[in-house]
Amino acid sequence: MPLFERLTTTIPGQWEKVIATALLVGMGLLASHLWARYLSRGEISAEKRRIHLVWARNVIWFVVLLIMVSVWASTLAGFALSLAAVAGAMLVVSKELVMCVHGYLYVTLVQPFKIGDVIEFNQFHGRVVDIDMFATTLVELDRAGQRTGKMVEFPNGLLLTHPLKNASPNGVFALHAIRIPVPLSMAQDLERIEAAAMAAADRTTSPWREDAMDHFRKAAEENFIALPSGKTKVSWDFSDPEHLVLVIRVASPITERPKVEQAVFRDTWHAIHQPSPSAVPSAQPQP
């Protein structure tokens, strides 16, 4: 029997719905493609372009799925009892799949993170670039905040059972703690080291310091929570008696954190290795 006749026998009287379903899928693909081309011609940043693309894609396919269900509703109604039994079996067999969908609903409704945020999840650390119904994709970052060139993808179901840390919850600006190890041989000169670190941090963050402070103040008022002021602060971590660690907290744009860390570390390290004024011998007058 020819293939067309087999399909006709298998789906009697349902060809209109099959054609409608194919058209819906085609329209969804076309709409996603046209939206991506429209965004590529705009003058917005790559991060905002990615946010709009993911949001529009999810909305388009949600609408397509909703229409497809309504098209096949009358046919599915006849198999309600069978579908109930199959659904029960799928809940047992496909538990992970159901958890992924629930995880996507959790991300959509609660919004613990969004496209462009830097998150730490299990052993993963990276910037969120895609969120779909089943998985979240990250661009992996190293400890210095530099891209490693690797992509990380994890199922959304893990979000329901594992804690997550969002390193950029307050929008454009974020607080960043820069840790600089200091040799114990320099422990007698802590004041000079703190002053050098404060000067280096203030010099690096001066272009946006006032904007960052305004940003954190507005975020605290809107969210009704107490947030740091955004001012530069210096402290010491002496939890390990064999090592001293200077901690410099600065406010910086999320995308500039790696550059800020390198600049503050370099300037501080150069400053503390310069001989102190008291250590420079004064010139003796000639007889």
PDB file of C-alpha atoms in Angstrom:
ATOM      1  CA  MET A   1       0.000   0.000   0.000  1.00  0.00           C
ATOM      2  CA  PRO A   2       1.415   3.424  -0.900  1.00  0.00           C
ATOM      3  CA  LEU A   3       2.559   5.636   1.964  1.00  0.00           C
ATOM      4  CA  PHE A   4      -0.095   8.297   1.286  1.00  0.00           C
ATOM      5  CA  GLU A   5      -2.911   5.731   1.489  1.00  0.00           C
ATOM      6  CA  ARG A   6      -1.497   4.365   4.755  1.00  0.00           C
ATOM      7  CA  LEU A   7      -1.492   7.838   6.250  1.00  0.00           C
ATOM      8  CA  THR A   8      -5.039   8.430   4.987  1.00  0.00           C
ATOM      9  CA  THR A   9      -6.196   5.211   6.680  1.00  0.00           C
ATOM     10  CA  THR A  10      -4.361   6.073   9.906  1.00  0.00           C
ATOM     11  CA  ILE A  11      -5.754   9.625  10.187  1.00  0.00           C
ATOM     12  CA  PRO A  12      -9.219   9.530   8.629  1.00  0.00           C
ATOM     13  CA  GLY A  13     -10.901  12.943   8.441  1.00  0.00           C
ATOM     14  CA  GLN A  14      -8.070  14.733  10.262  1.00  0.00           C
ATOM     15  CA  TRP A  15      -6.132  16.137   7.326  1.00  0.00           C
ATOM     16  CA  GLU A  16      -7.440  19.661   7.901  1.00  0.00           C
ATOM     17  CA  LYS A  17      -5.999  19.597  11.414  1.00  0.00           C
ATOM     18  CA  VAL A  18      -2.707  18.130  10.218  1.00  0.00           C
ATOM     19  CA  ILE A  19      -2.376  20.866   7.617  1.00  0.00           C
ATOM     20  CA  ALA A  20      -3.326  23.512  10.192  1.00  0.00           C
ATOM     21  CA  THR A  21      -0.696  22.148  12.576  1.00  0.00           C
ATOM     22  CA  ALA A  22       1.977  22.235   9.869  1.00  0.00           C
ATOM     23  CA  LEU A  23       1.015  25.813   9.011  1.00  0.00           C
ATOM     24  CA  LEU A  24       1.192  26.833  12.668  1.00  0.00           C
ATOM     25  CA  VAL A  25       4.679  25.357  13.049  1.00  0.00           C
ATOM     26  CA  GLY A  26       5.780  27.091   9.841  1.00  0.00           C
ATOM     27  CA  MET A  27       4.356  30.411  11.023  1.00  0.00           C
ATOM     28  CA  GLY A  28       6.131  30.015  14.356  1.00  0.00           C
ATOM     29  CA  LEU A  29       9.468  29.378  12.631  1.00  0.00           C
ATOM     30  CA  LEU A  30       8.900  32.300  10.264  1.00  0.00           C
ATOM     31  CA  ALA A  31       7.937  34.676  13.089  1.00  0.00           C
ATOM     32  CA  SER A  32      11.031  33.700  15.102  1.00  0.00           C
ATOM     33  CA  HIS A  33      13.269  34.189  12.068  1.00  0.00           C
ATOM     34  CA  LEU A  34      11.769  37.578  11.167  1.00  0.00           C
ATOM     35  CA  TRP A  35      12.048  38.808  14.749  1.00  0.00           C
ATOM     36  CA  ALA A  36      15.703  37.746  14.897  1.00  0.00           C
ATOM     37  CA  ARG A  37      16.415  39.619  11.639  1.00  0.00           C
ATOM     38  CA  TYR A  38      14.593  42.698  12.936  1.00  0.00           C
ATOM     39  CA  LEU A  39      16.689  42.716  16.122  1.00  0.00           C
ATOM     40  CA  SER A  40      19.920  42.246  14.157  1.00  0.00           C
ATOM     41  CA  ARG A  41      19.246  45.505  12.312  1.00  0.00           C
ATOM     42  CA  GLY A  42      18.666  47.502  15.487  1.00  0.00           C
ATOM     43  CA  GLU A  43      21.250  49.539  17.345  1.00  0.00           C
ATOM     44  CA  ILE A  44      20.679  47.991  20.779  1.00  0.00           C
ATOM     45  CA  SER A  45      23.356  46.132  22.721  1.00  0.00           C
ATOM     46  CA  ALA A  46      23.954  42.431  22.195  1.00  0.00           C
ATOM     47  CA  GLU A  47      22.713  41.650  25.722  1.00  0.00           C
ATOM     48  CA  LYS A  48      19.375  43.446  25.221  1.00  0.00           C
ATOM     49  CA  ARG A  49      19.039  41.875  21.771  1.00  0.00           C
ATOM     50  CA  ARG A  50      19.455  38.432  23.341  1.00  0.00           C
ATOM     51  CA  ILE A  51      16.848  39.202  26.031  1.00  0.00           C
ATOM     52  CA  HIS A  52      14.276  40.318  23.434  1.00  0.00           C
ATOM     53  CA  LEU A  53      15.000  37.312  21.223  1.00  0.00           C
ATOM     54  CA  VAL A  54      14.544  34.733  23.994  1.00  0.00           C
ATOM     55  CA  TRP A  55      11.428  36.435  25.352  1.00  0.00           C
ATOM     56  CA  ALA A  56       9.763  36.721  21.930  1.00  0.00           C
ATOM     57  CA  ARG A  57      10.691  33.157  20.976  1.00  0.00           C
ATOM     58  CA  ASN A  58       9.139  31.723  24.124  1.00  0.00           C
ATOM     59  CA  VAL A  59       5.965  33.789  23.653  1.00  0.00           C
ATOM     60  CA  ILE A  60       5.637  32.762  19.982  1.00  0.00           C
ATOM     61  CA  TRP A  61       5.942  29.049  20.677  1.00  0.00           C
ATOM     62  CA  PHE A  62       3.668  29.229  23.691  1.00  0.00           C
ATOM     63  CA  VAL A  63       0.951  30.795  21.509  1.00  0.00           C
ATOM     64  CA  VAL A  64       1.562  28.212  18.768  1.00  0.00           C
ATOM     65  CA  LEU A  65       1.275  25.369  21.279  1.00  0.00           C
ATOM     66  CA  LEU A  66      -1.921  26.857  22.725  1.00  0.00           C
ATOM     67  CA  ILE A  67      -3.527  27.112  19.273  1.00  0.00           C
ATOM     68  CA  MET A  68      -2.449  23.577  18.381  1.00  0.00           C
ATOM     69  CA  VAL A  69      -4.081  22.234  21.529  1.00  0.00           C
ATOM     70  CA  SER A  70      -7.305  24.067  20.679  1.00  0.00           C
ATOM     71  CA  VAL A  71      -7.216  22.679  17.105  1.00  0.00           C
ATOM     72  CA  TRP A  72      -6.871  19.102  18.314  1.00  0.00           C
ATOM     73  CA  ALA A  73      -9.092  19.520  21.393  1.00  0.00           C
ATOM     74  CA  SER A  74     -12.078  17.661  19.915  1.00  0.00           C
ATOM     75  CA  THR A  75      -9.890  14.756  18.852  1.00  0.00           C
ATOM     76  CA  LEU A  76      -8.103  14.589  22.168  1.00  0.00           C
ATOM     77  CA  ALA A  77     -11.396  14.607  24.063  1.00  0.00           C
ATOM     78  CA  GLY A  78     -12.253  11.189  22.674  1.00  0.00           C
ATOM     79  CA  PHE A  79      -9.095   9.773  24.196  1.00  0.00           C
ATOM     80  CA  ALA A  80      -9.436  11.452  27.562  1.00  0.00           C
ATOM     81  CA  LEU A  81      -9.467   8.273  29.597  1.00  0.00           C
ATOM     82  CA  SER A  82      -6.604   6.757  27.679  1.00  0.00           C
ATOM     83  CA  LEU A  83      -4.667   9.978  27.937  1.00  0.00           C
ATOM     84  CA  ALA A  84      -5.214  10.047  31.685  1.00  0.00           C
ATOM     85  CA  ALA A  85      -3.679   6.615  31.985  1.00  0.00           C
ATOM     86  CA  VAL A  86      -0.810   7.562  29.679  1.00  0.00           C
ATOM     87  CA  ALA A  87      -0.265  10.808  31.571  1.00  0.00           C
ATOM     88  CA  GLY A  88      -0.052   8.904  34.829  1.00  0.00           C
ATOM     89  CA  ALA A  89       2.539   6.591  33.365  1.00  0.00           C
ATOM     90  CA  MET A  90       4.497   9.526  31.912  1.00  0.00           C
ATOM     91  CA  LEU A  91       4.570  11.242  35.294  1.00  0.00           C
ATOM     92  CA  VAL A  92       6.297   8.181  36.684  1.00  0.00           C
ATOM     93  CA  VAL A  93       8.591   7.535  33.736  1.00  0.00           C
ATOM     94  CA  SER A  94       9.282  11.162  32.754  1.00  0.00           C
ATOM     95  CA  LYS A  95       9.660  12.724  36.178  1.00  0.00           C
ATOM     96  CA  GLU A  96      12.745  14.690  35.117  1.00  0.00           C
ATOM     97  CA  LEU A  97      10.927  16.121  32.091  1.00  0.00           C
ATOM     98  CA  VAL A  98       8.050  17.337  34.251  1.00  0.00           C
ATOM     99  CA  MET A  99      10.518  18.858  36.723  1.00  0.00           C
ATOM    100  CA  CYS A 100      12.215  20.744  33.868  1.00  0.00           C
ATOM    101  CA  VAL A 101       8.886  22.308  32.898  1.00  0.00           C
ATOM    102  CA  HIS A 102       8.190  23.203  36.532  1.00  0.00           C
ATOM    103  CA  GLY A 103      11.674  24.705  36.775  1.00  0.00           C
ATOM    104  CA  TYR A 104      10.950  26.862  33.725  1.00  0.00           C
ATOM    105  CA  LEU A 105       7.707  28.063  35.337  1.00  0.00           C
ATOM    106  CA  TYR A 106       9.678  28.864  38.486  1.00  0.00           C
ATOM    107  CA  VAL A 107      12.193  30.954  36.509  1.00  0.00           C
ATOM    108  CA  THR A 108       9.387  32.712  34.622  1.00  0.00           C
ATOM    109  CA  LEU A 109       7.237  33.564  37.641  1.00  0.00           C
ATOM    110  CA  VAL A 110       9.778  34.068  40.443  1.00  0.00           C
ATOM    111  CA  GLN A 111      12.626  35.329  38.206  1.00  0.00           C
ATOM    112  CA  PRO A 112      15.628  34.373  40.353  1.00  0.00           C
ATOM    113  CA  PHE A 113      17.746  35.379  37.358  1.00  0.00           C
ATOM    114  CA  LYS A 114      17.343  36.671  33.804  1.00  0.00           C
ATOM    115  CA  ILE A 115      19.263  36.870  30.568  1.00  0.00           C
ATOM    116  CA  GLY A 116      22.596  38.613  31.142  1.00  0.00           C
ATOM    117  CA  ASP A 117      22.884  37.827  34.878  1.00  0.00           C
ATOM    118  CA  VAL A 118      26.024  36.180  36.252  1.00  0.00           C
ATOM    119  CA  ILE A 119      25.073  33.197  38.409  1.00  0.00           C
ATOM    120  CA  GLU A 120      26.779  30.437  40.382  1.00  0.00           C
ATOM    121  CA  PHE A 121      24.934  27.121  40.305  1.00  0.00           C
ATOM    122  CA  ASN A 122      26.470  23.910  41.670  1.00  0.00           C
ATOM    123  CA  GLN A 123      29.994  23.975  40.199  1.00  0.00           C
ATOM    124  CA  PHE A 124      28.929  26.225  37.321  1.00  0.00           C
ATOM    125  CA  HIS A 125      29.779  29.927  37.081  1.00  0.00           C
ATOM    126  CA  GLY A 126      28.783  31.986  34.078  1.00  0.00           C
ATOM    127  CA  ARG A 127      26.547  34.510  32.352  1.00  0.00           C
ATOM    128  CA  VAL A 128      23.011  33.448  31.372  1.00  0.00           C
ATOM    129  CA  VAL A 129      22.506  33.613  27.594  1.00  0.00           C
ATOM    130  CA  ASP A 130      19.429  31.411  27.031  1.00  0.00           C
ATOM    131  CA  ILE A 131      16.452  30.057  28.970  1.00  0.00           C
ATOM    132  CA  ASP A 132      14.040  27.652  27.294  1.00  0.00           C
ATOM    133  CA  MET A 133      11.409  25.269  28.607  1.00  0.00           C
ATOM    134  CA  PHE A 134      13.858  22.489  29.432  1.00  0.00           C
ATOM    135  CA  ALA A 135      17.322  23.953  30.024  1.00  0.00           C
ATOM    136  CA  THR A 136      19.330  27.069  30.866  1.00  0.00           C
ATOM    137  CA  THR A 137      22.520  27.936  28.992  1.00  0.00           C
ATOM    138  CA  LEU A 138      25.505  29.812  30.409  1.00  0.00           C
ATOM    139  CA  VAL A 139      28.698  31.231  28.978  1.00  0.00           C
ATOM    140  CA  GLU A 140      31.276  29.908  31.440  1.00  0.00           C
ATOM    141  CA  LEU A 141      33.453  32.415  33.330  1.00  0.00           C
ATOM    142  CA  ASP A 142      36.643  31.740  35.259  1.00  0.00           C
ATOM    143  CA  ARG A 143      37.455  33.100  38.711  1.00  0.00           C
ATOM    144  CA  ALA A 144      38.718  36.360  37.231  1.00  0.00           C
ATOM    145  CA  GLY A 145      35.434  36.842  35.355  1.00  0.00           C
ATOM    146  CA  GLN A 146      36.946  36.099  31.937  1.00  0.00           C
ATOM    147  CA  ARG A 147      35.144  33.911  29.405  1.00  0.00           C
ATOM    148  CA  THR A 148      36.614  30.424  29.069  1.00  0.00           C
ATOM    149  CA  GLY A 149      35.094  29.837  25.622  1.00  0.00           C
ATOM    150  CA  LYS A 150      32.891  27.013  26.946  1.00  0.00           C
ATOM    151  CA  MET A 151      29.106  26.767  27.134  1.00  0.00           C
ATOM    152  CA  VAL A 152      27.314  25.203  30.117  1.00  0.00           C
ATOM    153  CA  GLU A 153      23.785  23.844  29.897  1.00  0.00           C
ATOM    154  CA  PHE A 154      21.840  22.376  32.799  1.00  0.00           C
ATOM    155  CA  PRO A 155      18.213  21.151  33.050  1.00  0.00           C
ATOM    156  CA  ASN A 156      15.763  23.530  34.696  1.00  0.00           C
ATOM    157  CA  GLY A 157      14.593  20.775  37.030  1.00  0.00           C
ATOM    158  CA  LEU A 158      17.764  21.216  39.083  1.00  0.00           C
ATOM    159  CA  LEU A 159      16.608  24.715  40.052  1.00  0.00           C
ATOM    160  CA  LEU A 160      13.926  23.141  42.251  1.00  0.00           C
ATOM    161  CA  THR A 161      16.398  21.155  44.348  1.00  0.00           C
ATOM    162  CA  HIS A 162      19.688  23.106  44.354  1.00  0.00           C
ATOM    163  CA  PRO A 163      20.548  26.572  45.708  1.00  0.00           C
ATOM    164  CA  LEU A 164      21.537  29.308  43.277  1.00  0.00           C
ATOM    165  CA  LYS A 165      23.625  32.447  43.735  1.00  0.00           C
ATOM    166  CA  ASN A 166      22.950  35.480  41.545  1.00  0.00           C
ATOM    167  CA  ALA A 167      26.022  37.711  41.393  1.00  0.00           C
ATOM    168  CA  SER A 168      24.164  40.532  39.615  1.00  0.00           C
ATOM    169  CA  PRO A 169      20.722  40.905  41.222  1.00  0.00           C
ATOM    170  CA  ASN A 170      20.636  44.718  41.292  1.00  0.00           C
ATOM    171  CA  GLY A 171      20.756  45.542  37.609  1.00  0.00           C
ATOM    172  CA  VAL A 172      23.549  47.482  35.913  1.00  0.00           C
ATOM    173  CA  PHE A 173      25.894  47.810  38.908  1.00  0.00           C
ATOM    174  CA  ALA A 174      27.120  45.124  41.294  1.00  0.00           C
ATOM    175  CA  LEU A 175      29.386  44.928  44.322  1.00  0.00           C
ATOM    176  CA  HIS A 176      32.600  43.029  43.797  1.00  0.00           C
ATOM    177  CA  ALA A 177      35.091  41.876  46.436  1.00  0.00           C
ATOM    178  CA  ILE A 178      38.694  41.869  45.217  1.00  0.00           C
ATOM    179  CA  ARG A 179      40.989  39.642  47.287  1.00  0.00           C
ATOM    180  CA  ILE A 180      44.713  40.410  47.304  1.00  0.00           C
ATOM    181  CA  PRO A 181      47.110  38.163  49.273  1.00  0.00           C
ATOM    182  CA  VAL A 182      49.686  40.063  51.322  1.00  0.00           C
ATOM    183  CA  PRO A 183      52.952  38.507  52.585  1.00  0.00           C
ATOM    184  CA  LEU A 184      53.316  38.291  56.353  1.00  0.00           C
ATOM    185  CA  SER A 185      56.614  40.149  56.045  1.00  0.00           C
ATOM    186  CA  MET A 186      54.594  43.284  55.230  1.00  0.00           C
ATOM    187  CA  ALA A 187      52.262  42.990  58.246  1.00  0.00           C
ATOM    188  CA  GLN A 188      53.959  45.937  59.935  1.00  0.00           C
ATOM    189  CA  ASP A 189      52.817  48.267  57.138  1.00  0.00           C
ATOM    190  CA  LEU A 190      49.067  47.599  57.076  1.00  0.00           C
ATOM    191  CA  GLU A 191      48.051  51.278  57.075  1.00  0.00           C
ATOM    192  CA  ARG A 192      50.093  52.043  53.950  1.00  0.00           C
ATOM    193  CA  ILE A 193      48.686  48.971  52.181  1.00  0.00           C
ATOM    194  CA  GLU A 194      45.106  49.987  53.026  1.00  0.00           C
ATOM    195  CA  ALA A 195      45.719  53.529  51.805  1.00  0.00           C
ATOM    196  CA  ALA A 196      47.233  52.264  48.540  1.00  0.00           C
ATOM    197  CA  ALA A 197      44.280  49.919  47.963  1.00  0.00           C
ATOM    198  CA  MET A 198      41.733  52.649  48.691  1.00  0.00           C
ATOM    199  CA  ALA A 199      43.478  55.070  46.339  1.00  0.00           C
ATOM    200  CA  ALA A 200      43.675  52.458  43.564  1.00  0.00           C
ATOM    201  CA  ALA A 201      39.989  51.544  43.939  1.00  0.00           C
ATOM    202  CA  ASP A 202      38.852  55.185  44.000  1.00  0.00           C
ATOM    203  CA  ARG A 203      40.940  55.983  40.946  1.00  0.00           C
ATOM    204  CA  THR A 204      39.544  53.033  38.975  1.00  0.00           C
ATOM    205  CA  THR A 205      35.878  53.522  39.924  1.00  0.00           C
ATOM    206  CA  SER A 206      35.799  57.335  39.734  1.00  0.00           C
ATOM    207  CA  PRO A 207      33.996  57.459  36.311  1.00  0.00           C
ATOM    208  CA  TRP A 208      30.857  55.759  37.692  1.00  0.00           C
ATOM    209  CA  ARG A 209      31.099  56.059  41.488  1.00  0.00           C
ATOM    210  CA  GLU A 210      28.273  58.609  41.882  1.00  0.00           C
ATOM    211  CA  ASP A 211      26.014  56.742  39.427  1.00  0.00           C
ATOM    212  CA  ALA A 212      26.584  53.504  41.318  1.00  0.00           C
ATOM    213  CA  MET A 213      25.706  55.082  44.660  1.00  0.00           C
ATOM    214  CA  ASP A 214      22.491  56.539  43.181  1.00  0.00           C
ATOM    215  CA  HIS A 215      21.688  53.146  41.674  1.00  0.00           C
ATOM    216  CA  PHE A 216      21.989  51.267  44.986  1.00  0.00           C
ATOM    217  CA  ARG A 217      20.026  53.943  46.823  1.00  0.00           C
ATOM    218  CA  LYS A 218      17.133  53.717  44.333  1.00  0.00           C
ATOM    219  CA  ALA A 219      17.228  49.902  44.376  1.00  0.00           C
ATOM    220  CA  ALA A 220      16.991  49.919  48.181  1.00  0.00           C
ATOM    221  CA  GLU A 221      13.996  52.272  48.101  1.00  0.00           C
ATOM    222  CA  GLU A 222      12.170  50.280  45.405  1.00  0.00           C
ATOM    223  CA  ASN A 223      12.763  46.844  46.966  1.00  0.00           C
ATOM    224  CA  PHE A 224      12.353  47.920  50.614  1.00  0.00           C
ATOM    225  CA  ILE A 225      15.630  46.310  51.637  1.00  0.00           C
ATOM    226  CA  ALA A 226      18.854  47.713  53.038  1.00  0.00           C
ATOM    227  CA  LEU A 227      21.627  47.653  50.433  1.00  0.00           C
ATOM    228  CA  PRO A 228      25.248  48.799  50.732  1.00  0.00           C
ATOM    229  CA  SER A 229      25.863  52.375  49.690  1.00  0.00           C
ATOM    230  CA  GLY A 230      28.307  51.412  46.958  1.00  0.00           C
ATOM    231  CA  LYS A 231      31.247  53.187  48.572  1.00  0.00           C
ATOM    232  CA  THR A 232      34.668  51.569  48.411  1.00  0.00           C
ATOM    233  CA  LYS A 233      35.586  49.669  51.575  1.00  0.00           C
ATOM    234  CA  VAL A 234      38.759  47.890  52.634  1.00  0.00           C
ATOM    235  CA  SER A 235      38.979  45.061  55.177  1.00  0.00           C
ATOM    236  CA  TRP A 236      41.253  42.175  56.148  1.00  0.00           C
ATOM    237  CA  ASP A 237      40.625  38.456  56.065  1.00  0.00           C
ATOM    238  CA  PHE A 238      42.818  36.863  58.749  1.00  0.00           C
ATOM    239  CA  SER A 239      40.952  33.550  59.051  1.00  0.00           C
ATOM    240  CA  ASP A 240      44.137  31.758  57.982  1.00  0.00           C
ATOM    241  CA  PRO A 241      46.927  32.639  60.447  1.00  0.00           C
ATOM    242  CA  GLU A 242      49.559  31.877  57.807  1.00  0.00           C
ATOM    243  CA  HIS A 243      48.170  34.298  55.208  1.00  0.00           C
ATOM    244  CA  LEU A 244      46.796  37.819  55.187  1.00  0.00           C
ATOM    245  CA  VAL A 245      44.238  38.700  52.521  1.00  0.00           C
ATOM    246  CA  LEU A 246      43.261  42.278  51.726  1.00  0.00           C
ATOM    247  CA  VAL A 247      39.586  42.503  50.655  1.00  0.00           C
ATOM    248  CA  ILE A 248      38.598  45.560  48.615  1.00  0.00           C
ATOM    249  CA  ARG A 249      34.863  45.985  47.981  1.00  0.00           C
ATOM    250  CA  VAL A 250      34.031  48.155  44.997  1.00  0.00           C
ATOM    251  CA  ALA A 251      30.918  48.953  42.970  1.00  0.00           C
ATOM    252  CA  SER A 252      31.315  48.497  39.235  1.00  0.00           C
ATOM    253  CA  PRO A 253      29.257  47.824  36.112  1.00  0.00           C
ATOM    254  CA  ILE A 254      28.620  44.104  35.720  1.00  0.00           C
ATOM    255  CA  THR A 255      30.443  43.936  32.408  1.00  0.00           C
ATOM    256  CA  GLU A 256      33.487  45.807  33.759  1.00  0.00           C
ATOM    257  CA  ARG A 257      34.228  43.688  36.829  1.00  0.00           C
ATOM    258  CA  PRO A 258      37.167  41.730  35.336  1.00  0.00           C
ATOM    259  CA  LYS A 259      38.851  44.934  34.138  1.00  0.00           C
ATOM    260  CA  VAL A 260      38.250  46.667  37.479  1.00  0.00           C
ATOM    261  CA  GLU A 261      39.715  43.750  39.417  1.00  0.00           C
ATOM    262  CA  GLN A 262      42.854  43.645  37.283  1.00  0.00           C
ATOM    263  CA  ALA A 263      43.358  47.421  37.462  1.00  0.00           C
ATOM    264  CA  VAL A 264      42.888  47.640  41.243  1.00  0.00           C
ATOM    265  CA  PHE A 265      45.162  44.649  41.871  1.00  0.00           C
ATOM    266  CA  ARG A 266      47.912  45.999  39.602  1.00  0.00           C
ATOM    267  CA  ASP A 267      47.870  49.525  41.027  1.00  0.00           C
ATOM    268  CA  THR A 268      47.716  48.309  44.639  1.00  0.00           C
ATOM    269  CA  TRP A 269      50.531  45.824  44.168  1.00  0.00           C
ATOM    270  CA  HIS A 270      52.761  48.402  42.529  1.00  0.00           C
ATOM    271  CA  ALA A 271      52.064  50.918  45.287  1.00  0.00           C
ATOM    272  CA  ILE A 272      52.778  48.611  48.213  1.00  0.00           C
ATOM    273  CA  HIS A 273      56.070  47.497  46.676  1.00  0.00           C
ATOM    274  CA  GLN A 274      57.344  51.031  46.449  1.00  0.00           C
ATOM    275  CA  PRO A 275      59.640  51.917  49.327  1.00  0.00           C
ATOM    276  CA  SER A 276      57.906  53.944  52.010  1.00  0.00           C
ATOM    277  CA  PRO A 277      59.098  57.552  52.490  1.00  0.00           C
ATOM    278  CA  SER A 278      60.513  56.698  55.897  1.00  0.00           C
ATOM    279  CA  ALA A 279      62.593  53.908  54.376  1.00  0.00           C
ATOM    280  CA  VAL A 280      64.309  56.222  51.882  1.00  0.00           C
ATOM    281  CA  PRO A 281      67.525  57.555  53.437  1.00  0.00           C
ATOM    282  CA  SER A 282      67.761  61.306  53.523  1.00  0.00           C
ATOM    283  CA  ALA A 283      70.615  62.970  51.683  1.00  0.00           C
ATOM    284  CA  GLN A 284      73.531  63.903  53.900  1.00  0.00           C
ATOM    285  CA  PRO A 285      74.867  67.437  53.494  1.00  0.00           C
ATOM    286  CA  GLN A 286      78.247  67.654  51.885  1.00  0.00           C
ATOM    287  CA  PRO A 287      81.028  68.857  54.167  1.00  0.00           C
TER     288      PRO A 287
END
